[in-house]
Structures are given as C-alpha cells and as structure tokens.
Coordinates of C-alpha atoms in Angstrom, one line a residue:
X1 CA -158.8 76.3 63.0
X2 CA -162.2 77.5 63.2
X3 CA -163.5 78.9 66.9
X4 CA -166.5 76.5 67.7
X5 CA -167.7 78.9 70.5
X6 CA -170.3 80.4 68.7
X7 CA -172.5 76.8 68.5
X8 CA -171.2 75.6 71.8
X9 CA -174.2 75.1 74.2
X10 CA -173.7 74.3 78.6
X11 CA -174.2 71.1 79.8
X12 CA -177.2 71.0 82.3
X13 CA -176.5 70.6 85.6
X14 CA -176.8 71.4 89.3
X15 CA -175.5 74.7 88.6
X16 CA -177.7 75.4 85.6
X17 CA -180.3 78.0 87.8
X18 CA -177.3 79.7 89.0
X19 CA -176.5 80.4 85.0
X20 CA -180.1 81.2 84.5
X21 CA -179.5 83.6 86.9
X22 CA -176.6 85.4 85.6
X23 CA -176.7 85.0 82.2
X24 CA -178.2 88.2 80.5
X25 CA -178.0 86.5 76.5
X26 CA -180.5 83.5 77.9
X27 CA -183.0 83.6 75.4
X28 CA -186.0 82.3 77.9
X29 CA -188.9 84.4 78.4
X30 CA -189.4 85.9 81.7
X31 CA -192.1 83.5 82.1
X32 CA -190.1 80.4 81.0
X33 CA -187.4 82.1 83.6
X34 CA -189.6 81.7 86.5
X35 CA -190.8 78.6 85.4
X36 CA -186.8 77.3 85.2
X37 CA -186.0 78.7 88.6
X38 CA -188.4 75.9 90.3
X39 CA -186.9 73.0 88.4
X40 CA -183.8 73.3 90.7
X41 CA -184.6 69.8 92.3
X42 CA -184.9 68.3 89.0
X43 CA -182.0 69.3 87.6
X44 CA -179.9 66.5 88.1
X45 CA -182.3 64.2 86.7
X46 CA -182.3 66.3 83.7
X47 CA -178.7 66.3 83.2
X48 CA -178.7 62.4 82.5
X49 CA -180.7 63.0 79.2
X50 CA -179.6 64.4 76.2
X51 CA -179.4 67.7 75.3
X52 CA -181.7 68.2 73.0
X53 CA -184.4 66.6 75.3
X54 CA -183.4 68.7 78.3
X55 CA -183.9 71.2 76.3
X56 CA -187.5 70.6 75.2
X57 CA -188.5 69.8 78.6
X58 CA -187.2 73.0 80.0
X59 CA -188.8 75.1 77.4
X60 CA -185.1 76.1 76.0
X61 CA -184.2 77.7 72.7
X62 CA -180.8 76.9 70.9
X63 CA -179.1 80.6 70.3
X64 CA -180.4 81.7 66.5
X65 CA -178.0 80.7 63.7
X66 CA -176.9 84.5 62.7
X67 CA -176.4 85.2 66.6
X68 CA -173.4 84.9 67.9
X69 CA -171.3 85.4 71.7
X70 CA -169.8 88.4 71.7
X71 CA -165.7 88.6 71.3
X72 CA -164.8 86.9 74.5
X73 CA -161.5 89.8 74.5
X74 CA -164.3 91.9 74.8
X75 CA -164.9 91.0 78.2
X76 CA -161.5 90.4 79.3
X77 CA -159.6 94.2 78.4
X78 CA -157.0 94.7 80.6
X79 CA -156.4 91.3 82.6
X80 CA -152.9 89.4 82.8
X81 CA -153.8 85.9 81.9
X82 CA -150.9 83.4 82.3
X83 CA -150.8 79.5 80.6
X84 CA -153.0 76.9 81.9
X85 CA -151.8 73.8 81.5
X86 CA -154.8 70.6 82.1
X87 CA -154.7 67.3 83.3
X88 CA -150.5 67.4 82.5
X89 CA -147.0 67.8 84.5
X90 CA -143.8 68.7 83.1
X91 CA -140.8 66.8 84.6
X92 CA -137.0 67.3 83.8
X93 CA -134.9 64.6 83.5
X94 CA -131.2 63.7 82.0
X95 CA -132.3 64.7 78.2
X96 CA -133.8 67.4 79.3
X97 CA -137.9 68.4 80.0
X98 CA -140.7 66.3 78.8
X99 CA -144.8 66.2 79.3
X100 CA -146.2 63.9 81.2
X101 CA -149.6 62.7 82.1
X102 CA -150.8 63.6 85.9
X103 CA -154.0 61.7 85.1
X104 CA -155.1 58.5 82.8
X105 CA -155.5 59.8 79.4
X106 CA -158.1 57.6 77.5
X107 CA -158.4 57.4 73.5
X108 CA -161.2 59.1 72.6
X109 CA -162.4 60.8 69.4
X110 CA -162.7 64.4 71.0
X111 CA -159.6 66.3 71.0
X112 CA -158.4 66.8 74.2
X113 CA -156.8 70.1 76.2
X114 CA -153.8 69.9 77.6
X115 CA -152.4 73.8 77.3
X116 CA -153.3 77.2 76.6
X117 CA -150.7 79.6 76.2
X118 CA -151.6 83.4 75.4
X119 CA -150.1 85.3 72.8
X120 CA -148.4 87.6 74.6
X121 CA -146.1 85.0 75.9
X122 CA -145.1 83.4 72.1
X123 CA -142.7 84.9 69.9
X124 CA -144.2 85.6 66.4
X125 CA -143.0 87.3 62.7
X126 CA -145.2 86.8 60.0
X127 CA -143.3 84.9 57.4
X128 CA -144.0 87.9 54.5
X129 CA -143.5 91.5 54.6
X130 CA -144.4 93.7 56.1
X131 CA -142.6 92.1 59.0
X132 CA -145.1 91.9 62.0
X133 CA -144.4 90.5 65.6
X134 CA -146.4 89.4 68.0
X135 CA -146.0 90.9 70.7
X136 CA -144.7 93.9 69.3
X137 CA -141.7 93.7 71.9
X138 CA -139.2 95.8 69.3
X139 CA -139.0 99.6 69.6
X140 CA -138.8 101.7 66.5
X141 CA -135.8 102.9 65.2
X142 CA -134.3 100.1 67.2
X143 CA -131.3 98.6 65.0
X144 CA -132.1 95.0 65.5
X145 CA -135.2 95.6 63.3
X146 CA -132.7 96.7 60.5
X147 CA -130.8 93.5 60.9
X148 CA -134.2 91.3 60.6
X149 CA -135.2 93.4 57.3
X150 CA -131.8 92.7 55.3
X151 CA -132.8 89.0 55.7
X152 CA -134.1 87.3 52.5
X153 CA -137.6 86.5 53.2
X154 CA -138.0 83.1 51.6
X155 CA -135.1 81.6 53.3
X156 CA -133.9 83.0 56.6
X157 CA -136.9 82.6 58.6
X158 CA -134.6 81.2 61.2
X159 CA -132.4 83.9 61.0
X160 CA -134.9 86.3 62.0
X161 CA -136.5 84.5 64.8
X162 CA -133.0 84.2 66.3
X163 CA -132.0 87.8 66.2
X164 CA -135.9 88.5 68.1
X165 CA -134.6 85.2 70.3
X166 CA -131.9 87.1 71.7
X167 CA -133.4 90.7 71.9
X168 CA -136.0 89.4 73.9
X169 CA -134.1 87.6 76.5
X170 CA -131.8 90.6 76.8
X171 CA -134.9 93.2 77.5
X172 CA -135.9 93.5 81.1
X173 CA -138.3 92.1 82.6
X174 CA -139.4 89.6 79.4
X175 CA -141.3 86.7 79.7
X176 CA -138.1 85.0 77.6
X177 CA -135.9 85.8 80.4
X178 CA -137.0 83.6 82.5
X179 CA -138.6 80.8 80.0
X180 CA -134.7 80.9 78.8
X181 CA -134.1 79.4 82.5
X182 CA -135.5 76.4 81.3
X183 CA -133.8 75.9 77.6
X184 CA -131.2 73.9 77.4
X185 CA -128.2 75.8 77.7
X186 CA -125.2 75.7 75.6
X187 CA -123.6 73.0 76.8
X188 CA -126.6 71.0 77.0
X189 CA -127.8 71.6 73.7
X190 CA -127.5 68.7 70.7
X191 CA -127.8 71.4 68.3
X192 CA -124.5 70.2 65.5
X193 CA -124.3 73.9 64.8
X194 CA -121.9 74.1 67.4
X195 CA -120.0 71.5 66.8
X196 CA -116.4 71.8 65.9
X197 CA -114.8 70.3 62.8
X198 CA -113.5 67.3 64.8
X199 CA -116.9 67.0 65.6
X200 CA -117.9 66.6 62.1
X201 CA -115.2 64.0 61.2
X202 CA -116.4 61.9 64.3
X203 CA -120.0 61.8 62.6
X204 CA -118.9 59.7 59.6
X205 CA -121.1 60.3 57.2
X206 CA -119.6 63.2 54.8
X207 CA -122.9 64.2 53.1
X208 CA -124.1 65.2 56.5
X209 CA -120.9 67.0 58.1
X210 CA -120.6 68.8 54.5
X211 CA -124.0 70.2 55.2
X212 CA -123.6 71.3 58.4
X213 CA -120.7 73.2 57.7
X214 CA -122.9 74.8 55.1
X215 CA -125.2 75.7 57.9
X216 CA -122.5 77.0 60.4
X217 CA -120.6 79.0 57.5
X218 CA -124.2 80.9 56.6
X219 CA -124.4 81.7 60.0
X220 CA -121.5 82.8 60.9
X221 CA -121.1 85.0 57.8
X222 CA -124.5 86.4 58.9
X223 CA -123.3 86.9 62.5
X224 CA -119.9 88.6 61.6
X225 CA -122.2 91.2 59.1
X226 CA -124.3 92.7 61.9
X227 CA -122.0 92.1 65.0
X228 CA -118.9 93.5 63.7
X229 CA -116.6 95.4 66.4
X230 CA -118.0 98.6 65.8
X231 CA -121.7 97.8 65.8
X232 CA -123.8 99.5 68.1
X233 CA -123.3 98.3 72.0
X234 CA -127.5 97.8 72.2
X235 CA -126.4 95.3 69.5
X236 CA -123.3 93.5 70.0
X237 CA -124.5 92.7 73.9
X238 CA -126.9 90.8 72.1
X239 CA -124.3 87.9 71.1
X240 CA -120.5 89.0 72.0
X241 CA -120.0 85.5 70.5
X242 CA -120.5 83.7 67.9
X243 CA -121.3 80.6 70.0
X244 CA -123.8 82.6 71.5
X245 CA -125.6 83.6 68.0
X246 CA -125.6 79.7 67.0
X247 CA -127.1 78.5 70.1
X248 CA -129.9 81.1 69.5
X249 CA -130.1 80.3 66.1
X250 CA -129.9 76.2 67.3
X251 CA -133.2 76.7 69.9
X252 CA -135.3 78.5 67.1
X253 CA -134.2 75.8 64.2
X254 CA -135.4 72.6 66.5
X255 CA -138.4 74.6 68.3
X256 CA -140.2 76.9 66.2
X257 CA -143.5 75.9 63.9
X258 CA -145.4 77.6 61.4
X259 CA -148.6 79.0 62.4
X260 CA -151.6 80.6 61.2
X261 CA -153.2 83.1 63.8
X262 CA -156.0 85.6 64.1
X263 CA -155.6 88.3 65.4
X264 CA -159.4 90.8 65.1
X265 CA -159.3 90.9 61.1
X266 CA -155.9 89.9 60.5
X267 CA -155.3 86.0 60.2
X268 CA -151.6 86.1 59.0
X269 CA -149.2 83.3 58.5
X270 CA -146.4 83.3 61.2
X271 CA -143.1 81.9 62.5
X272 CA -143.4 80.9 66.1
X273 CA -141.4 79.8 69.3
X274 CA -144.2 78.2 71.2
X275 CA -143.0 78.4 75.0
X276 CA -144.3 74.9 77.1
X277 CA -145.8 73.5 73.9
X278 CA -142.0 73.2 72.8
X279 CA -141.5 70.7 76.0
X280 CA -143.4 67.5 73.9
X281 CA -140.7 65.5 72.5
X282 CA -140.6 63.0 69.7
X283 CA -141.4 58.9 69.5
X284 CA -141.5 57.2 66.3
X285 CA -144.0 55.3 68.0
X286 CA -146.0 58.5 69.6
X287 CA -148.9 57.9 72.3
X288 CA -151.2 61.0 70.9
X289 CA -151.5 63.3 67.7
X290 CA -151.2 67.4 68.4
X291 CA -153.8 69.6 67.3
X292 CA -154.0 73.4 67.8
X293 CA -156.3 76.2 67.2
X294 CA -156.4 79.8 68.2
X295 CA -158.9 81.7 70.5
X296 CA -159.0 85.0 71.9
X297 CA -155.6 85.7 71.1
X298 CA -154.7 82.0 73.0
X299 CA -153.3 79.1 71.5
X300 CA -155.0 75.9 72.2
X301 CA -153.0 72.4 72.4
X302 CA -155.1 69.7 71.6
X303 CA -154.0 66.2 71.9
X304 CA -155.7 63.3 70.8
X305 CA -154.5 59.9 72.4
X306 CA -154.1 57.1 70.0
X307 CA -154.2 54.5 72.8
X308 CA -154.1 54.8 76.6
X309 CA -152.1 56.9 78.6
X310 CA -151.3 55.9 82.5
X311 CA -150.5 58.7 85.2
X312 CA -146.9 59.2 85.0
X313 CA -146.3 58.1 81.1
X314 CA -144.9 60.9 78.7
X315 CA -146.6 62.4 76.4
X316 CA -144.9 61.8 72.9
X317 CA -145.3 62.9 69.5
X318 CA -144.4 62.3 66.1
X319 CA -142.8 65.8 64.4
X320 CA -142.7 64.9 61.3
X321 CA -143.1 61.3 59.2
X322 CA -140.6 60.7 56.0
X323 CA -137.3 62.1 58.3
X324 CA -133.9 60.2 58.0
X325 CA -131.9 59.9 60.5
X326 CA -129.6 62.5 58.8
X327 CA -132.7 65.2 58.6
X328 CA -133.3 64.9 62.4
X329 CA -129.7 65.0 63.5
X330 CA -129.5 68.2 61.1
X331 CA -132.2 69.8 62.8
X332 CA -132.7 68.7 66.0
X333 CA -129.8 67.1 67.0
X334 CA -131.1 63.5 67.3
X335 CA -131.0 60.0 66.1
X336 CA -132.5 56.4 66.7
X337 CA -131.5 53.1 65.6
X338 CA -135.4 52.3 65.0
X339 CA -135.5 54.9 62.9
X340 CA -138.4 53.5 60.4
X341 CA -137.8 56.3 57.8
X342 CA -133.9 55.7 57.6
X343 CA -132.4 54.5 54.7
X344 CA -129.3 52.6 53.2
X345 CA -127.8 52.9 49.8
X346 CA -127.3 49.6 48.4
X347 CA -125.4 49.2 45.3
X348 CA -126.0 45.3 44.9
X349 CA -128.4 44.1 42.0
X350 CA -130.0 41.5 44.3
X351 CA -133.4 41.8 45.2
X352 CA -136.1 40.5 47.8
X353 CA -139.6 40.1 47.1
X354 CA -141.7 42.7 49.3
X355 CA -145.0 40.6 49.6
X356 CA -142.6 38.1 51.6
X357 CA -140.9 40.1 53.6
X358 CA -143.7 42.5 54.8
X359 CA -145.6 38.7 54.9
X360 CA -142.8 37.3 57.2
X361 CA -142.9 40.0 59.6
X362 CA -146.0 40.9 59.3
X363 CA -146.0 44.2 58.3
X364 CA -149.2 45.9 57.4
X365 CA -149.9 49.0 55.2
X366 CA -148.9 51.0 52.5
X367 CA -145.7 52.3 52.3
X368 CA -146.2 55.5 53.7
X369 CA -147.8 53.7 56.7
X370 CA -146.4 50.1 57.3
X371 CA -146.6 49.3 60.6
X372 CA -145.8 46.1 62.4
X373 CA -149.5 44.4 62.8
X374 CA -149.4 43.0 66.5
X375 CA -152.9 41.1 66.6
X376 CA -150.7 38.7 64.5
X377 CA -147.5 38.2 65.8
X378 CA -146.1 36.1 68.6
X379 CA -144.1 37.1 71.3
X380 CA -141.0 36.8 69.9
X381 CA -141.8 38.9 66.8
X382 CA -143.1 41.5 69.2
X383 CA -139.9 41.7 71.0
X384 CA -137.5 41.7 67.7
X385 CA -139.4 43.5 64.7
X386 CA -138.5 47.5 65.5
X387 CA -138.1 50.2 63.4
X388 CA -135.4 49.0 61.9
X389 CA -137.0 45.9 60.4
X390 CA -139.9 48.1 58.9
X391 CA -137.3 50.3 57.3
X392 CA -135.9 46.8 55.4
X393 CA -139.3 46.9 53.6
X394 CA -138.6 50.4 52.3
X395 CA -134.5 50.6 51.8
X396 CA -133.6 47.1 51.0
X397 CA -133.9 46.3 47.1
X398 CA -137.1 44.7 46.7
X399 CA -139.0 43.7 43.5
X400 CA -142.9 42.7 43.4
X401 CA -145.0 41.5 41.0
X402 CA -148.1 39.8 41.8
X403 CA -148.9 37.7 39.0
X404 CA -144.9 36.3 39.4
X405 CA -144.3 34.0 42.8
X406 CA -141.1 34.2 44.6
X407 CA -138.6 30.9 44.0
X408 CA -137.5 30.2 47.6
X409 CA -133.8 29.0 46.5
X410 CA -133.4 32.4 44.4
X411 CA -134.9 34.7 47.4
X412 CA -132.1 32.9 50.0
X413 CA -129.1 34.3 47.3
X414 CA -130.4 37.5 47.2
X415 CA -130.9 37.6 51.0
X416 CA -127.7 36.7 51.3
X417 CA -125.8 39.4 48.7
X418 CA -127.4 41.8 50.4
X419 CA -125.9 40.5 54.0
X420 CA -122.8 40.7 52.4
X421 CA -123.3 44.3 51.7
X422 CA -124.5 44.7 54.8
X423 CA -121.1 43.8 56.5
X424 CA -119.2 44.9 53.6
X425 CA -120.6 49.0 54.7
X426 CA -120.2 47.9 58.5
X427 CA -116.5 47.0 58.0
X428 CA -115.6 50.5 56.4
X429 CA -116.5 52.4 59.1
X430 CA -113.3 53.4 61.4
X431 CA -114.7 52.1 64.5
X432 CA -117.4 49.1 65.9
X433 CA -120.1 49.7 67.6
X434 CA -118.6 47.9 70.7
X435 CA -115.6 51.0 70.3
X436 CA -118.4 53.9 70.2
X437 CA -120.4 52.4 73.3
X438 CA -117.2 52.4 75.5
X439 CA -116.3 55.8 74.2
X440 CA -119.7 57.0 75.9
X441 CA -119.3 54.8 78.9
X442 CA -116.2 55.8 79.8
X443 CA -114.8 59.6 78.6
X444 CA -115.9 61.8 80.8
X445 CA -114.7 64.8 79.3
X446 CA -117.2 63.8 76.5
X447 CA -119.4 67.0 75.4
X448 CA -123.3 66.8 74.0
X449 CA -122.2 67.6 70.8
X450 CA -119.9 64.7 70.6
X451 CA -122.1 62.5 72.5
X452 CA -125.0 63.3 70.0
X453 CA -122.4 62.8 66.3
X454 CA -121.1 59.1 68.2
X455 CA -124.7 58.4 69.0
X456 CA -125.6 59.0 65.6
X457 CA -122.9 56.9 63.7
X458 CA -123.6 53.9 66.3
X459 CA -127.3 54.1 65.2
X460 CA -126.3 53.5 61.8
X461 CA -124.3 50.4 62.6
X462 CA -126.9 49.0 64.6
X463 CA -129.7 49.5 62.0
X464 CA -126.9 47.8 59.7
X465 CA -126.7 44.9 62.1
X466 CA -130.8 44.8 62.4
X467 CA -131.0 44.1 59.0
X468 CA -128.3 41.7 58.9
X469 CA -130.6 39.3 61.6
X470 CA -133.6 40.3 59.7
X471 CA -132.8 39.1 56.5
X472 CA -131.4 36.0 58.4
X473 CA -135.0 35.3 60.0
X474 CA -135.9 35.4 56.2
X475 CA -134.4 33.1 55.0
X476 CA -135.4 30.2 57.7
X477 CA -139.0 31.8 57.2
X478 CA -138.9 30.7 53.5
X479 CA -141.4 28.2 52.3
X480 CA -140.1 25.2 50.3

C-alpha cells in the first residue's frame, strides 16, 4: 500500500511552538515564525478548529505538491528498532497465543494500528528468481542455499521457507531463536503432517487422509534428498529428523502470507513468516478486518473493527472466506461445526426452495455473503441459527425460481428426504458423536494430532445433526 506520509500534516496543539521550533522544513517566514511563537496561549483554542482554518489563522502553508519528507531511513541509519505493539496484549492460553485488546476498540472508518514489526525481524524470499531474502541471514556458498534453489519455483514455496525456518533458528544469536520459544512445539502443534497413518484412518473422511499422505510423502521424499546420512553436518543438524523437517514445514504452511514490500527501488513480491502478526487467530464470525502496508522497511498492521471491542476481548480474524472444513484442517490444522463454508454431498433428487429457507431463517445476502440478519430475529433464532444453518442455504439441494411459488405439502417431502439422508450419512460413520466426545474427555494419553482428526470428524456429525433440526424448524415454519 501506498506511504501516505508525504500528505500527512500535525495536528495543532499545545506542543505546536515547540515543533515550530525544531522543525527546519516549516515553510513559515521568519516573520510569520515570530509571529507563531506568541500564539502559544492560543493554541489550544486553535486546536478545536479544523485544520484548514487553523491554518489560515496562523498564516500556514500546506507542504508544495512536488515536495516531499525526506526518506524517514534517512534519518534513522544505524539504530536497533524493535516491534511496537499499540493499544494490544498478547495472552497464552490452552490453544495456544492469541491478541487481545488492552483498551476499548471502537468501529471506526480509519484503520487502526495495532503492530509494527521491522523487517529485519520477518523472514522473506521473493517468490521468483533470483531468490532474495530478507534479511540476508544466509552466507554464500553456504549449502542450504543449494537445497532452496533445486526447489521448483511455482510450487514449493513452502519448502523453501521451511529450510530458511530451520537455518535461522539454528544460527546464533537470531531473532528466530527466541521467537521459536513461543511457537508451538511439536507436540502442541495441530499441524496433520505429523500425523501417523492411524491418525489418518481416525479422520474418516478418505479424500482428506489421501491428501495428506500426498503432502507427507512430498515432504518426506524432499527431506530424505537433502538430509541423507552423508550430507554435510552444517546441514543435517538442521533436522536430524524427519519429524523435525515436518514441523518446520507445518509452522510455515499455517503462518506464512504473501507480501509485497519495498524495499529503496525494489518492490518485490515475497513469501513471509510475519513474527507477532502470526498470533491473530481465526473466527468465522471475526471482530475486525487486517490491513497492512509497508514503511521504512516496517510492516504496519492495520485493523479495522467491524463492531466494538471491550478491554480483554480477542482480537479475531477471518483468513480466508470459501474454506471447508477439509481446507482448514489441511492447512492449519482446524475445524468448527459452524463452519458456514462447509459442505455436504447429497445424492437425493429432493429439493428445497432457497427463498424459503433463507426467508425462514432470515438469512440475508448473496451467496457469497449470507449472513444471519439479527435486527429480525427473535431470541430464539439468535440462539439456534449458527454457521451451520447458513451453510444449509448453500449445500442442501435447493431450487428457485421466482416467477414459480413453493407448494407447502411438496416442500415438507423434500425436507424430509433429505433428513433421511441426513441420518442415512450419520449412521455410516464408525462411531457417534457421544463415542468421540468421551474419547476426548477421558484418554489421557490422547495426542494434538489425534485430538485435532476426532475433533474434525465430530464437527461433521454435528453439522449433520444441525441440519437435521434445521430442516425440522422448516417444516413447522411452512405456510399453509
């Protein structure tokens, strides 16, 4: 995003003089300067104006439109800057860290602060070649360059930001040495390339497990290429293990973003791990969007709140809109049973008629954007329509056609079909969801991986079971 520096003007206040005072670039006349320095009582009666009138009174100029602030790095050659983080906290808890608000967060128009994090502490490669990295942490001629060029540069972009992963939290003193302090480790992480094939089998949904084995066969063929026994020791220490080259591989595959940066002339395209920024976690129903720009070789976070945030409530975002249950699970390691993306294959030829149903719950939008429309619902709506229900508008088998009303009689058969279908796909399933809630209440031994693949199967059945009692509601909802 575009710097706005070079049209950004101070606010007038108390301190204004002292700025008068210091600032070389002021373009007031010495005249006008003296004539500024007496206003000092007046200031604060100025301040309550707008700025373009505070402006005229005071005699001011805005800066010429082909002048501009001089390169703010300019000025700061040579110092250690750290990240800020503004008006946030970050707290750990059982799933790990999260951001939180440490003051009321109202929703305004303006984007909002909330982090800057220099570039010195991210982890860049530009997605083309030449390969570039930001910072340059990797000597030349060292050989974990060589293993980052033989990767194919269209799809291994994760493969390469793993391998600079682990050289970076194996170089001393590294920023990533201690940030790593604060991933999760490999135990903790719901990453299901380290899951086992048991694992797999315990997900119960082959489509999925056969592409994660996909995943955790290309990486282990790429791991047993470059860390072969007689690979050089700067190398293998890197990851002894293959364990140790999937859980890299897992951190980079559920943290890192593309970005575009500039850096002085160059504005390349890049592949980034994004350290603090990577501590926002996911809602389907998120509290503020994410915005970020780059200045003076920082990266801005930007949040605008789409409703009120209280001291102590997290900060949530949405990563990405369209993602199945499946997709998130494959990537990050997650799942909900409000899922409003998810989907369910239905094979019956019974149909519902959308207007109705989106009508009977009232569910507002298009169907990229349905939403459940509060202002005219009544509390026991609020409390039952979820996810779940909103993603009955877009998997059940609907028809519509407005110039055709729905018969009520013919709506309730269909309605009913498809709760047929809807028990029929519950009952093949090896286990209930009662038998996967006590398998997390009470096996201790239980790992995250497994906890995360019997967590994900439940979901489904519970979706299953939402729209089981939506289609229900349906039916009594049904005009005669």
């Amino acid at each position: 995003m575009a710097s706005t520096s070079s049209t950004a003007t101070p606010l007038l206040s108390h301190s204004f003089t002292h700025t008068l005072k210091f600032n070389k670039n002021a373009t007031i006349p010495p005249p006008k300067r003296r004539e500024a320095l007496q206003i000092r009582a007046s200031s604060s009666k100025l301040s309550s104006l707008p700025l373009h009138l505070q402006l005229k009174k005071l005699g001011l100029k805005l800066r010429p439109p082909d002048m501009v602030p001089a390169d703010p790095d300019f000025y700061r050659i040579g110092y250690l800057r750290n990240m800020r983080a503004f008006g946030i906290e970050y707290l750990e808890g059982p799933d790990g860290f999260g951001v939180f608000a440490s003051k009321d967060i109202e929703p305004l128009r303006r984007a909002r602060l909330i982090m800057e994090i220099p570039l010195e502490l991210m982890m860049t490669i530009t997605q083309k070649k030449p390969w570039m990295f930001f910072p340059d942490v990797i000597p030349i001629g060292h050989p974990i360059f060589d293993i980052i060029n033989s990767t194919d540069p269209e799809t291994e972009e994760d493969l390469r930001l793993a391998c600079l992963l682990l050289y970076a939290m194996d170089k001393e003193n590294n920023f990533w040495q201690l940030y790593g302090d604060f991933l999760p480790g490999k135990d903790e992480l719901t990453s299901l390339l380290l899951a086992n094939e048991e694992d797999l089998d315990e997900l119960q949904d082959q489509e999925l497990a056969s592409k994660m084995e996909e995943n955790i066969n290309r990486a282990t063929e790429f791991w047993e290429k470059h860390w072969y026994p007689a690979a050089p020791l700067k190398i293998r220490r890197l990851a002894f293990e293959r364990e140790r080259f999937l859980w890299a591989l897992g951190i980079v595959q559920s943290r890192f973003l593309g970005l575009k940066i500039r850096l002085g002339a160059l504005i390349p395209n890049v592949n980034a791990l994004v350290p603090y920024a990577d501590m926002l976690n996911h809602s389907f129903k998120p509290n503020c969007f994410i915005h970020w720009r780059f200045r003076d070789r920082v990266l801005q976070i930007m949040i605008n709140a789409g409703q009120r945030v209280n001291k102590g409530e997290e900060l949530t975002i949405n990563y990405f809109d369209g993602a199945m249950n499946n997709m998130l699970m494959e990537k990050y390691g997650f799942s909900s049973p409000t899922n409003p993306w998810d989907t369910i294959n239905f094979s019956s030829q019974a149909k519902i008629h959308l207007d109705t149903y989106l009508s009977v719950f009232n569910i507002s939008g298009l169907e990229d954007e349905y939403y459940h429309n509060l202002e005219l619902s009544n509390e026991e709506d609020r409390h039952f329509i979820d996810g779940a229900v909103i993603a009955g508008a877009r998997t059940l088998p609907t028809w519509s056609d407005r110039d055709v009303p729905m018969v009520p009689s013919f709506e309730r058969k269909a309605a009913r079909e498809l709760q047929e279908e809807c028990n029929k796909i519950l009952g093949e399933y090896p286990t209930t969801i009662q038998q996967d809630q006590l398998i997390l209440d009470t096996d201790e031994s239980i790992n995250k991986t497994r906890e995360v693949v019997i967590k994900y199967r439940m979901h489904r059945k519970l979706m299953l079971e939402k729209l089981i009692e939506a289609l229900e509601v349906y039916q009594d909802r049904l005009l005669f």
